[in-house]
Amino acid sequence: MREEGSGDDFYSALIAETRAARARYNAEHDKPLVTDTYSAHLLPGPDDHDRYRVESATRFALRLNRIIRDLVRGSLRDGHEHAADFSGFRLGILIRAEDGHETYAAIRITGSVPHDLITLILSRMPGCPPEAWFPEVALPERDLLPAEQVWSNLMDPKAAAQLLDEE
C-alpha cells in the first residue's frame, strides 16, 4: 500500500532520485536540462537489450523443441504430415515408420528463413543425426510447392518409441 508522505513512498523516492539525476546531468554537461527531472538512467540500456534478445532466443528454442516433439509424435501415430505456424514460416514434419523398415523422417519449411535457423531446426529433431540430413526435391506423395524446402533423414526407432512413451 502506498501512503503519501511516508518514508517508503515509491513516488516520492522516484521524484527525489530523478531530481538528483538532473542535478548530476547539469553538472556534467555544458547544455543544462530545462526539465525538473532526468530519468534516462532508468531506461533500458544495451545490457538490457542484450538480455532481452537472449531470453527471447531461449523462449523460441524451448517452444521449437516442444513443437517439434509434438509434431513428430502426431506423425508417428498416423503417418501423415503435421505442421505448425511460426512468425514468417511454416514447419511440417512427416514420419513414416513401418515394421521391418527404416523410420523415414522429413522436415518441411515453407517461407524464408535464415540458414542458421534451418540448422537449428534440423539439430532439434530427436533421433536423427544432425549431420545426416539430405535435401529433397519432393515429399513421398507430392512434389514441392514454391518456397518449400525439405530435408530427410533416418530416425532411430528407439528414439521414436521413447517419444511415444513420453505422453
GROMACS .gro file of N, CA and C in nm:
model
  501
    1MET      N    1   0.085  -0.118   0.000
    1MET     CA    2   0.000   0.000   0.000
    1MET      C    3   0.089   0.124   0.000
    2ARG      N    4   0.054   0.217  -0.083
    2ARG     CA    5   0.128   0.343  -0.092
    2ARG      C    6   0.061   0.443   0.001
    3GLU      N    7   0.142   0.510   0.077
    3GLU     CA    8   0.089   0.615   0.164
    3GLU      C    9   0.166   0.743   0.138
    4GLU      N   10   0.098   0.842   0.085
    4GLU     CA   11   0.163   0.968   0.053
    4GLU      C   12   0.228   1.028   0.176
    5GLY      N   13   0.353   1.070   0.157
    5GLY     CA   14   0.425   1.134   0.266
    5GLY      C   15   0.502   1.037   0.355
    6SER      N   16   0.479   0.906   0.339
    6SER     CA   17   0.551   0.811   0.423
    6SER      C   18   0.694   0.798   0.374
    7GLY      N   19   0.781   0.745   0.458
    7GLY     CA   20   0.922   0.732   0.424
    7GLY      C   21   0.950   0.635   0.312
    8ASP      N   22   0.857   0.542   0.287
    8ASP     CA   23   0.880   0.445   0.181
    8ASP      C   24   0.786   0.466   0.062
    9ASP      N   25   0.741   0.589   0.042
    9ASP     CA   26   0.655   0.622  -0.072
    9ASP      C   27   0.739   0.615  -0.200
   10PHE      N   28   0.710   0.521  -0.287
   10PHE     CA   29   0.786   0.500  -0.409
   10PHE      C   30   0.791   0.626  -0.495
   11TYR      N   31   0.678   0.690  -0.511
   11TYR     CA   32   0.673   0.807  -0.599
   11TYR      C   33   0.756   0.923  -0.545
   12SER      N   34   0.756   0.943  -0.415
   12SER     CA   35   0.841   1.046  -0.356
   12SER      C   36   0.989   1.012  -0.376
   13ALA      N   37   1.023   0.885  -0.358
   13ALA     CA   38   1.161   0.842  -0.380
   13ALA      C   39   1.200   0.858  -0.527
   14LEU      N   40   1.109   0.829  -0.617
   14LEU     CA   41   1.136   0.842  -0.760
   14LEU      C   42   1.160   0.989  -0.797
   15ILE      N   43   1.079   1.076  -0.747
   15ILE     CA   44   1.098   1.219  -0.775
   15ILE      C   45   1.232   1.266  -0.721
   16ALA      N   46   1.267   1.226  -0.601
   16ALA     CA   47   1.395   1.267  -0.542
   16ALA      C   48   1.511   1.213  -0.626
   17GLU      N   49   1.502   1.088  -0.668
   17GLU     CA   50   1.608   1.026  -0.749
   17GLU      C   51   1.624   1.096  -0.883
   18THR      N   52   1.514   1.125  -0.952
   18THR     CA   53   1.522   1.188  -1.084
   18THR      C   54   1.564   1.335  -1.075
   19ARG      N   55   1.533   1.401  -0.965
   19ARG     CA   56   1.581   1.539  -0.946
   19ARG      C   57   1.732   1.539  -0.920
   20ALA      N   58   1.778   1.443  -0.842
   20ALA     CA   59   1.922   1.430  -0.817
   20ALA      C   60   1.996   1.395  -0.947
   21ALA      N   61   1.936   1.311  -1.029
   21ALA     CA   62   1.997   1.274  -1.157
   21ALA      C   63   2.005   1.396  -1.249
   22ARG      N   64   1.901   1.482  -1.246
   22ARG     CA   65   1.902   1.606  -1.325
   22ARG      C   66   2.017   1.695  -1.280
   23ALA      N   67   2.036   1.708  -1.150
   23ALA     CA   68   2.143   1.792  -1.097
   23ALA      C   69   2.279   1.738  -1.141
   24ARG      N   70   2.299   1.605  -1.134
   24ARG     CA   71   2.425   1.544  -1.179
   24ARG      C   72   2.446   1.568  -1.328
   25TYR      N   73   2.340   1.548  -1.407
   25TYR     CA   74   2.348   1.569  -1.551
   25TYR      C   75   2.391   1.713  -1.581
   26ASN      N   76   2.324   1.810  -1.519
   26ASN     CA   77   2.355   1.951  -1.544
   26ASN      C   78   2.498   1.986  -1.501
   27ALA      N   79   2.548   1.920  -1.397
   27ALA     CA   80   2.685   1.946  -1.352
   27ALA      C   81   2.787   1.889  -1.449
   28GLU      N   82   2.751   1.785  -1.522
   28GLU     CA   83   2.845   1.717  -1.611
   28GLU      C   84   2.834   1.760  -1.757
   29HIS      N   85   2.732   1.837  -1.794
   29HIS     CA   86   2.711   1.874  -1.934
   29HIS      C   87   2.705   2.026  -1.950
   30ASP      N   88   2.751   2.072  -2.068
   30ASP     CA   89   2.752   2.215  -2.097
   30ASP      C   90   2.611   2.272  -2.113
   31LYS      N   91   2.523   2.197  -2.179
   31LYS     CA   92   2.387   2.244  -2.201
   31LYS      C   93   2.296   2.183  -2.094
   32PRO      N   94   2.250   2.263  -1.999
   32PRO     CA   95   2.170   2.208  -1.890
   32PRO      C   96   2.028   2.170  -1.935
   33LEU      N   97   1.971   2.076  -1.864
   33LEU     CA   98   1.832   2.036  -1.889
   33LEU      C   99   1.739   2.143  -1.832
   34VAL      N  100   1.628   2.164  -1.901
   34VAL     CA  101   1.530   2.262  -1.853
   34VAL      C  102   1.415   2.193  -1.781
   35THR      N  103   1.416   2.062  -1.780
   35THR     CA  104   1.311   1.987  -1.710
   35THR      C  105   1.340   1.984  -1.561
   36ASP      N  106   1.241   1.943  -1.484
   36ASP     CA  107   1.257   1.933  -1.338
   36ASP      C  108   1.328   1.804  -1.298
   37THR      N  109   1.320   1.702  -1.385
   37THR     CA  110   1.377   1.572  -1.352
   37THR      C  111   1.452   1.516  -1.473
   38TYR      N  112   1.529   1.407  -1.450
   38TYR     CA  113   1.602   1.337  -1.556
   38TYR      C  114   1.596   1.188  -1.524
   39SER      N  115   1.543   1.108  -1.618
   39SER     CA  116   1.522   0.967  -1.589
   39SER      C  117   1.585   0.873  -1.692
   40ALA      N  118   1.670   0.924  -1.780
   40ALA     CA  119   1.728   0.839  -1.885
   40ALA      C  120   1.804   0.719  -1.826
   41HIS      N  121   1.865   0.736  -1.710
   41HIS     CA  122   1.940   0.627  -1.648
   41HIS      C  123   1.849   0.511  -1.604
   42LEU      N  124   1.720   0.535  -1.597
   42LEU     CA  125   1.626   0.430  -1.557
   42LEU      C  126   1.576   0.349  -1.676
   43LEU      N  127   1.600   0.398  -1.798
   43LEU     CA  128   1.553   0.329  -1.918
   43LEU      C  129   1.644   0.211  -1.951
   44PRO      N  130   1.591   0.116  -2.028
   44PRO     CA  131   1.675   0.001  -2.067
   44PRO      C  132   1.799   0.046  -2.144
   45GLY      N  133   1.909  -0.019  -2.116
   45GLY     CA  134   2.035   0.010  -2.183
   45GLY      C  135   2.078  -0.107  -2.269
   46PRO      N  136   2.199  -0.102  -2.323
   46PRO     CA  137   2.247  -0.210  -2.409
   46PRO      C  138   2.246  -0.346  -2.340
   47ASP      N  139   2.283  -0.353  -2.213
   47ASP     CA  140   2.280  -0.482  -2.141
   47ASP      C  141   2.137  -0.536  -2.132
   48ASP      N  142   2.041  -0.448  -2.110
   48ASP     CA  143   1.901  -0.490  -2.103
   48ASP      C  144   1.854  -0.544  -2.238
   49HIS      N  145   1.893  -0.475  -2.345
   49HIS     CA  146   1.854  -0.519  -2.479
   49HIS      C  147   1.919  -0.653  -2.513
   50ASP      N  148   2.046  -0.670  -2.476
   50ASP     CA  149   2.114  -0.798  -2.499
   50ASP      C  150   2.044  -0.910  -2.421
   51ARG      N  151   2.012  -0.882  -2.297
   51ARG     CA  152   1.944  -0.984  -2.216
   51ARG      C  153   1.809  -1.020  -2.276
   52TYR      N  154   1.734  -0.920  -2.323
   52TYR     CA  155   1.605  -0.947  -2.385
   52TYR      C  156   1.622  -1.037  -2.508
   53ARG      N  157   1.725  -1.010  -2.591
   53ARG     CA  158   1.747  -1.093  -2.710
   53ARG      C  159   1.782  -1.236  -2.670
   54VAL      N  160   1.864  -1.253  -2.568
   54VAL     CA  161   1.900  -1.388  -2.523
   54VAL      C  162   1.777  -1.460  -2.468
   55GLU      N  163   1.698  -1.390  -2.386
   55GLU     CA  164   1.577  -1.452  -2.330
   55GLU      C  165   1.477  -1.485  -2.440
   56SER      N  166   1.464  -1.399  -2.539
   56SER     CA  167   1.372  -1.424  -2.650
   56SER      C  168   1.418  -1.545  -2.731
   57ALA      N  169   1.547  -1.555  -2.757
   57ALA     CA  170   1.601  -1.670  -2.830
   57ALA      C  171   1.581  -1.798  -2.751
   58THR      N  172   1.598  -1.792  -2.620
   58THR     CA  173   1.577  -1.909  -2.536
   58THR      C  174   1.431  -1.953  -2.538
   59ARG      N  175   1.339  -1.856  -2.528
   59ARG     CA  176   1.195  -1.889  -2.536
   59ARG      C  177   1.163  -1.954  -2.670
   60PHE      N  178   1.219  -1.901  -2.779
   60PHE     CA  179   1.195  -1.957  -2.912
   60PHE      C  180   1.248  -2.100  -2.921
   61ALA      N  181   1.370  -2.122  -2.872
   61ALA     CA  182   1.430  -2.256  -2.878
   61ALA      C  183   1.348  -2.356  -2.797
   62LEU      N  184   1.302  -2.317  -2.679
   62LEU     CA  185   1.219  -2.408  -2.598
   62LEU      C  186   1.086  -2.436  -2.667
   63ARG      N  187   1.024  -2.333  -2.726
   63ARG     CA  188   0.898  -2.353  -2.799
   63ARG      C  189   0.922  -2.443  -2.920
   64LEU      N  190   1.031  -2.421  -2.991
   64LEU     CA  191   1.064  -2.503  -3.107
   64LEU      C  192   1.083  -2.649  -3.066
   65ASN      N  193   1.155  -2.674  -2.958
   65ASN     CA  194   1.174  -2.811  -2.909
   65ASN      C  195   1.040  -2.879  -2.881
   66ARG      N  196   0.953  -2.809  -2.809
   66ARG     CA  197   0.823  -2.866  -2.773
   66ARG      C  198   0.739  -2.895  -2.897
   67ILE      N  199   0.734  -2.800  -2.989
   67ILE     CA  200   0.651  -2.817  -3.108
   67ILE      C  201   0.705  -2.928  -3.197
   68ILE      N  202   0.837  -2.935  -3.214
   68ILE     CA  203   0.894  -3.042  -3.296
   68ILE      C  204   0.857  -3.178  -3.236
   69ARG      N  205   0.871  -3.193  -3.107
   69ARG     CA  206   0.837  -3.321  -3.044
   69ARG      C  207   0.688  -3.353  -3.061
   70ASP      N  208   0.603  -3.252  -3.048
   70ASP     CA  209   0.458  -3.273  -3.067
   70ASP      C  210   0.428  -3.314  -3.211
   71LEU      N  211   0.491  -3.248  -3.308
   71LEU     CA  212   0.468  -3.282  -3.449
   71LEU      C  213   0.517  -3.422  -3.481
   72VAL      N  214   0.632  -3.458  -3.428
   72VAL     CA  215   0.686  -3.592  -3.450
   72VAL      C  216   0.591  -3.697  -3.393
   73ARG      N  217   0.545  -3.676  -3.270
   73ARG     CA  218   0.451  -3.773  -3.209
   73ARG      C  219   0.324  -3.786  -3.293
   74GLY      N  220   0.270  -3.674  -3.337
   74GLY     CA  221   0.149  -3.679  -3.419
   74GLY      C  222   0.171  -3.756  -3.547
   75SER      N  223   0.282  -3.732  -3.614
   75SER     CA  224   0.309  -3.801  -3.739
   75SER      C  225   0.342  -3.949  -3.717
   76LEU      N  226   0.408  -3.981  -3.606
   76LEU     CA  227   0.435  -4.122  -3.575
   76LEU      C  228   0.304  -4.199  -3.556
   77ARG      N  229   0.204  -4.133  -3.499
   77ARG     CA  230   0.076  -4.200  -3.474
   77ARG      C  231  -0.001  -4.230  -3.601
   78ASP      N  232   0.000  -4.134  -3.697
   78ASP     CA  233  -0.088  -4.155  -3.813
   78ASP      C  234  -0.017  -4.158  -3.948
   79GLY      N  235   0.115  -4.134  -3.953
   79GLY     CA  236   0.188  -4.141  -4.079
   79GLY      C  237   0.166  -4.022  -4.172
   80HIS      N  238   0.095  -3.920  -4.125
   80HIS     CA  239   0.070  -3.800  -4.207
   80HIS      C  240   0.158  -3.686  -4.158
   81GLU      N  241   0.173  -3.586  -4.245
   81GLU     CA  242   0.249  -3.469  -4.206
   81GLU      C  243   0.171  -3.387  -4.104
   82HIS      N  244   0.240  -3.339  -4.003
   82HIS     CA  245   0.184  -3.247  -3.904
   82HIS      C  246   0.264  -3.118  -3.913
   83ALA      N  247   0.195  -3.004  -3.900
   83ALA     CA  248   0.262  -2.876  -3.923
   83ALA      C  249   0.223  -2.774  -3.816
   84ALA      N  250   0.308  -2.672  -3.803
   84ALA     CA  251   0.283  -2.562  -3.710
   84ALA      C  252   0.332  -2.433  -3.776
   85ASP      N  253   0.262  -2.325  -3.745
   85ASP     CA  254   0.298  -2.194  -3.799
   85ASP      C  255   0.382  -2.116  -3.699
   86PHE      N  256   0.487  -2.056  -3.750
   86PHE     CA  257   0.572  -1.965  -3.675
   86PHE      C  258   0.568  -1.831  -3.745
   87SER      N  259   0.625  -1.731  -3.684
   87SER     CA  260   0.630  -1.599  -3.746
   87SER      C  261   0.721  -1.606  -3.869
   88GLY      N  262   0.664  -1.597  -3.987
   88GLY     CA  263   0.741  -1.594  -4.111
   88GLY      C  264   0.761  -1.728  -4.180
   89PHE      N  265   0.726  -1.838  -4.115
   89PHE     CA  266   0.743  -1.967  -4.182
   89PHE      C  267   0.650  -2.072  -4.122
   90ARG      N  268   0.635  -2.182  -4.195
   90ARG     CA  269   0.555  -2.297  -4.151
   90ARG      C  270   0.647  -2.418  -4.148
   91LEU      N  271   0.637  -2.493  -4.040
   91LEU     CA  272   0.720  -2.611  -4.019
   91LEU      C  273   0.632  -2.735  -4.026
   92GLY      N  274   0.669  -2.828  -4.112
   92GLY     CA  275   0.596  -2.954  -4.124
   92GLY      C  276   0.691  -3.070  -4.100
   93ILE      N  277   0.639  -3.174  -4.035
   93ILE     CA  278   0.718  -3.294  -4.010
   93ILE      C  279   0.638  -3.416  -4.051
   94LEU      N  280   0.704  -3.503  -4.125
   94LEU     CA  281   0.643  -3.628  -4.170
   94LEU      C  282   0.733  -3.743  -4.128
   95ILE      N  283   0.675  -3.838  -4.058
   95ILE     CA  284   0.749  -3.957  -4.016
   95ILE      C  285   0.677  -4.078  -4.074
   96ARG      N  286   0.753  -4.166  -4.137
   96ARG     CA  287   0.699  -4.292  -4.187
   96ARG      C  288   0.773  -4.405  -4.118
   97ALA      N  289   0.703  -4.477  -4.034
   97ALA     CA  290   0.763  -4.588  -3.961
   97ALA      C  291   0.681  -4.714  -3.988
   98GLU      N  292   0.743  -4.810  -4.052
   98GLU     CA  293   0.675  -4.936  -4.080
   98GLU      C  294   0.758  -5.049  -4.023
   99ASP      N  295   0.691  -5.152  -3.971
   99ASP     CA  296   0.761  -5.266  -3.913
   99ASP      C  297   0.857  -5.326  -4.014
  100GLY      N  298   0.979  -5.349  -3.971
  100GLY     CA  299   1.078  -5.412  -4.057
  100GLY      C  300   1.147  -5.316  -4.152
  101HIS      N  301   1.111  -5.190  -4.150
  101HIS     CA  302   1.173  -5.091  -4.239
  101HIS      C  303   1.234  -4.979  -4.156
  102GLU      N  304   1.318  -4.901  -4.220
  102GLU     CA  305   1.377  -4.786  -4.153
  102GLU      C  306   1.270  -4.680  -4.129
  103THR      N  307   1.292  -4.597  -4.028
  103THR     CA  308   1.198  -4.489  -3.996
  103THR      C  309   1.242  -4.364  -4.071
  104TYR      N  310   1.161  -4.324  -4.170
  104TYR     CA  311   1.189  -4.208  -4.254
  104TYR      C  312   1.136  -4.083  -4.186
  105ALA      N  313   1.218  -3.978  -4.183
  105ALA     CA  314   1.177  -3.851  -4.125
  105ALA      C  315   1.202  -3.740  -4.227
  106ALA      N  316   1.103  -3.654  -4.245
  106ALA     CA  317   1.118  -3.539  -4.335
  106ALA      C  318   1.075  -3.413  -4.261
  107ILE      N  319   1.152  -3.308  -4.281
  107ILE     CA  320   1.119  -3.176  -4.227
  107ILE      C  321   1.096  -3.084  -4.345
  108ARG      N  322   0.983  -3.015  -4.343
  108ARG     CA  323   0.948  -2.920  -4.448
  108ARG      C  324   0.939  -2.781  -4.387
  109ILE      N  325   1.004  -2.686  -4.451
  109ILE     CA  326   0.994  -2.546  -4.409
  109ILE      C  327   0.942  -2.467  -4.528
  110THR      N  328   0.833  -2.397  -4.506
  110THR     CA  329   0.776  -2.312  -4.609
  110THR      C  330   0.791  -2.168  -4.564
  111GLY      N  331   0.854  -2.089  -4.648
  111GLY     CA  332   0.879  -1.949  -4.614
  111GLY      C  333   1.027  -1.923  -4.616
  112SER      N  334   1.062  -1.801  -4.595
  112SER     CA  335   1.201  -1.760  -4.599
  112SER      C  336   1.258  -1.758  -4.458
  113VAL      N  337   1.358  -1.841  -4.435
  113VAL     CA  338   1.423  -1.845  -4.304
  113VAL      C  339   1.574  -1.841  -4.324
  114PRO      N  340   1.646  -1.781  -4.231
  114PRO     CA  341   1.792  -1.779  -4.243
  114PRO      C  342   1.850  -1.919  -4.227
  115HIS      N  343   1.967  -1.938  -4.287
  115HIS     CA  344   2.031  -2.069  -4.285
  115HIS      C  345   2.056  -2.120  -4.143
  116ASP      N  346   2.093  -2.030  -4.050
  116ASP     CA  347   2.120  -2.076  -3.914
  116ASP      C  348   1.994  -2.126  -3.845
  117LEU      N  349   1.877  -2.077  -3.886
  117LEU     CA  350   1.751  -2.128  -3.829
  117LEU      C  351   1.722  -2.267  -3.883
  118ILE      N  352   1.751  -2.290  -4.009
  118ILE     CA  353   1.735  -2.425  -4.066
  118ILE      C  354   1.823  -2.523  -3.990
  119THR      N  355   1.947  -2.485  -3.967
  119THR     CA  356   2.039  -2.571  -3.892
  119THR      C  357   1.987  -2.598  -3.752
  120LEU      N  358   1.932  -2.496  -3.686
  120LEU     CA  359   1.876  -2.512  -3.552
  120LEU      C  360   1.759  -2.611  -3.554
  121ILE      N  361   1.670  -2.596  -3.651
  121ILE     CA  362   1.554  -2.686  -3.661
  121ILE      C  363   1.599  -2.829  -3.684
  122LEU      N  364   1.688  -2.850  -3.780
  122LEU     CA  365   1.734  -2.986  -3.809
  122LEU      C  366   1.806  -3.048  -3.689
  123SER      N  367   1.878  -2.967  -3.614
  123SER     CA  368   1.952  -3.021  -3.499
  123SER      C  369   1.860  -3.057  -3.383
  124ARG      N  370   1.737  -3.005  -3.383
  124ARG     CA  371   1.643  -3.030  -3.274
  124ARG      C  372   1.560  -3.157  -3.295
  125MET      N  373   1.571  -3.218  -3.412
  125MET     CA  374   1.490  -3.335  -3.443
  125MET      C  375   1.540  -3.456  -3.366
  126PRO      N  376   1.457  -3.511  -3.276
  126PRO     CA  377   1.502  -3.624  -3.194
  126PRO      C  378   1.526  -3.750  -3.278
  127GLY      N  379   1.633  -3.820  -3.244
  127GLY     CA  380   1.660  -3.949  -3.307
  127GLY      C  381   1.718  -3.940  -3.447
  128CYS      N  382   1.754  -3.821  -3.493
  128CYS     CA  383   1.811  -3.803  -3.627
  128CYS      C  384   1.950  -3.742  -3.615
  129PRO      N  385   2.051  -3.807  -3.671
  129PRO     CA  386   2.185  -3.750  -3.664
  129PRO      C  387   2.189  -3.615  -3.738
  130PRO      N  388   2.236  -3.509  -3.672
  130PRO     CA  389   2.234  -3.375  -3.734
  130PRO      C  390   2.312  -3.366  -3.865
  131GLU      N  391   2.416  -3.449  -3.879
  131GLU     CA  392   2.500  -3.442  -3.999
  131GLU      C  393   2.444  -3.524  -4.115
  132ALA      N  394   2.334  -3.596  -4.095
  132ALA     CA  395   2.283  -3.688  -4.197
  132ALA      C  396   2.162  -3.634  -4.274
  133TRP      N  397   2.125  -3.509  -4.257
  133TRP     CA  398   2.011  -3.454  -4.330
  133TRP      C  399   2.046  -3.440  -4.478
  134PHE      N  400   1.948  -3.474  -4.562
  134PHE     CA  401   1.967  -3.471  -4.706
  134PHE      C  402   1.858  -3.384  -4.768
  135PRO      N  403   1.894  -3.285  -4.852
  135PRO     CA  404   1.790  -3.203  -4.916
  135PRO      C  405   1.712  -3.285  -5.016
  136GLU      N  406   1.583  -3.264  -5.019
  136GLU     CA  407   1.493  -3.340  -5.107
  136GLU      C  408   1.433  -3.250  -5.213
  137VAL      N  409   1.390  -3.312  -5.324
  137VAL     CA  410   1.320  -3.238  -5.430
  137VAL      C  411   1.171  -3.269  -5.429
  138ALA      N  412   1.130  -3.363  -5.343
  138ALA     CA  413   0.989  -3.398  -5.333
  138ALA      C  414   0.964  -3.464  -5.199
  139LEU      N  415   0.838  -3.465  -5.159
  139LEU     CA  416   0.795  -3.542  -5.043
  139LEU      C  417   0.746  -3.678  -5.094
  140PRO      N  418   0.727  -3.778  -5.009
  140PRO     CA  419   0.688  -3.910  -5.058
  140PRO      C  420   0.564  -3.912  -5.148
  141GLU      N  421   0.469  -3.824  -5.123
  141GLU     CA  422   0.345  -3.832  -5.202
  141GLU      C  423   0.318  -3.709  -5.288
  142ARG      N  424   0.412  -3.616  -5.293
  142ARG     CA  425   0.389  -3.496  -5.375
  142ARG      C  426   0.518  -3.422  -5.402
  143ASP      N  427   0.515  -3.340  -5.508
  143ASP     CA  428   0.628  -3.252  -5.539
  143ASP      C  429   0.626  -3.134  -5.443
  144LEU      N  430   0.737  -3.063  -5.439
  144LEU     CA  431   0.744  -2.946  -5.353
  144LEU      C  432   0.668  -2.829  -5.415
  145LEU      N  433   0.614  -2.747  -5.330
  145LEU     CA  434   0.547  -2.625  -5.372
  145LEU      C  435   0.648  -2.510  -5.370
  146PRO      N  436   0.615  -2.396  -5.433
  146PRO     CA  437   0.708  -2.283  -5.425
  146PRO      C  438   0.735  -2.244  -5.279
  147ALA      N  439   0.856  -2.202  -5.254
  147ALA     CA  440   0.902  -2.157  -5.122
  147ALA      C  441   0.910  -2.270  -5.019
  148GLU      N  442   0.906  -2.395  -5.063
  148GLU     CA  443   0.922  -2.509  -4.971
  148GLU      C  444   1.065  -2.561  -4.978
  149GLN      N  445   1.117  -2.597  -4.864
  149GLN     CA  446   1.245  -2.665  -4.853
  149GLN      C  447   1.222  -2.791  -4.771
  150VAL      N  448   1.277  -2.902  -4.816
  150VAL     CA  449   1.257  -3.029  -4.745
  150VAL      C  450   1.390  -3.100  -4.728
  151TRP      N  451   1.408  -3.158  -4.609
  151TRP     CA  452   1.524  -3.240  -4.579
  151TRP      C  453   1.474  -3.373  -4.522
  152SER      N  454   1.548  -3.479  -4.549
  152SER     CA  455   1.510  -3.610  -4.495
  152SER      C  456   1.628  -3.671  -4.420
  153ASN      N  457   1.592  -3.769  -4.337
  153ASN     CA  458   1.690  -3.836  -4.253
  153ASN      C  459   1.629  -3.968  -4.210
  154LEU      N  460   1.707  -4.054  -4.150
  154LEU     CA  461   1.655  -4.176  -4.089
  154LEU      C  462   1.652  -4.155  -3.939
  155MET      N  463   1.538  -4.187  -3.880
  155MET     CA  464   1.520  -4.168  -3.736
  155MET      C  465   1.545  -4.300  -3.664
  156ASP      N  466   1.612  -4.289  -3.553
  156ASP     CA  467   1.636  -4.405  -3.468
  156ASP      C  468   1.502  -4.455  -3.415
  157PRO      N  469   1.464  -4.579  -3.444
  157PRO     CA  470   1.334  -4.629  -3.399
  157PRO      C  471   1.318  -4.628  -3.247
  158LYS      N  472   1.429  -4.643  -3.174
  158LYS     CA  473   1.421  -4.639  -3.028
  158LYS      C  474   1.383  -4.497  -2.981
  159ALA      N  475   1.439  -4.395  -3.047
  159ALA     CA  476   1.404  -4.257  -3.013
  159ALA      C  477   1.257  -4.231  -3.044
  160ALA      N  478   1.209  -4.288  -3.155
  160ALA     CA  479   1.067  -4.273  -3.190
  160ALA      C  480   0.979  -4.337  -3.083
  161ALA      N  481   1.015  -4.456  -3.038
  161ALA     CA  482   0.937  -4.525  -2.935
  161ALA      C  483   0.939  -4.446  -2.804
  162GLN      N  484   1.053  -4.390  -2.769
  162GLN     CA  485   1.062  -4.309  -2.647
  162GLN      C  486   0.973  -4.186  -2.654
  163LEU      N  487   0.966  -4.123  -2.770
  163LEU     CA  488   0.878  -4.007  -2.788
  163LEU      C  489   0.733  -4.044  -2.764
  164LEU      N  490   0.692  -4.157  -2.815
  164LEU     CA  491   0.554  -4.200  -2.797
  164LEU      C  492   0.527  -4.236  -2.651
  165ASP      N  493   0.629  -4.282  -2.579
  165ASP     CA  494   0.613  -4.317  -2.439
  165ASP      C  495   0.610  -4.194  -2.347
  166GLU      N  496   0.655  -4.076  -2.396
  166GLU     CA  497   0.660  -3.956  -2.315
  166GLU      C  498   0.522  -3.909  -2.271
  167GLU      N  499   0.422  -3.936  -2.350
  167GLU     CA  500   0.289  -3.882  -2.322
  167GLU      C  501   0.228  -3.942  -2.197
   0.00000   0.00000   0.00000
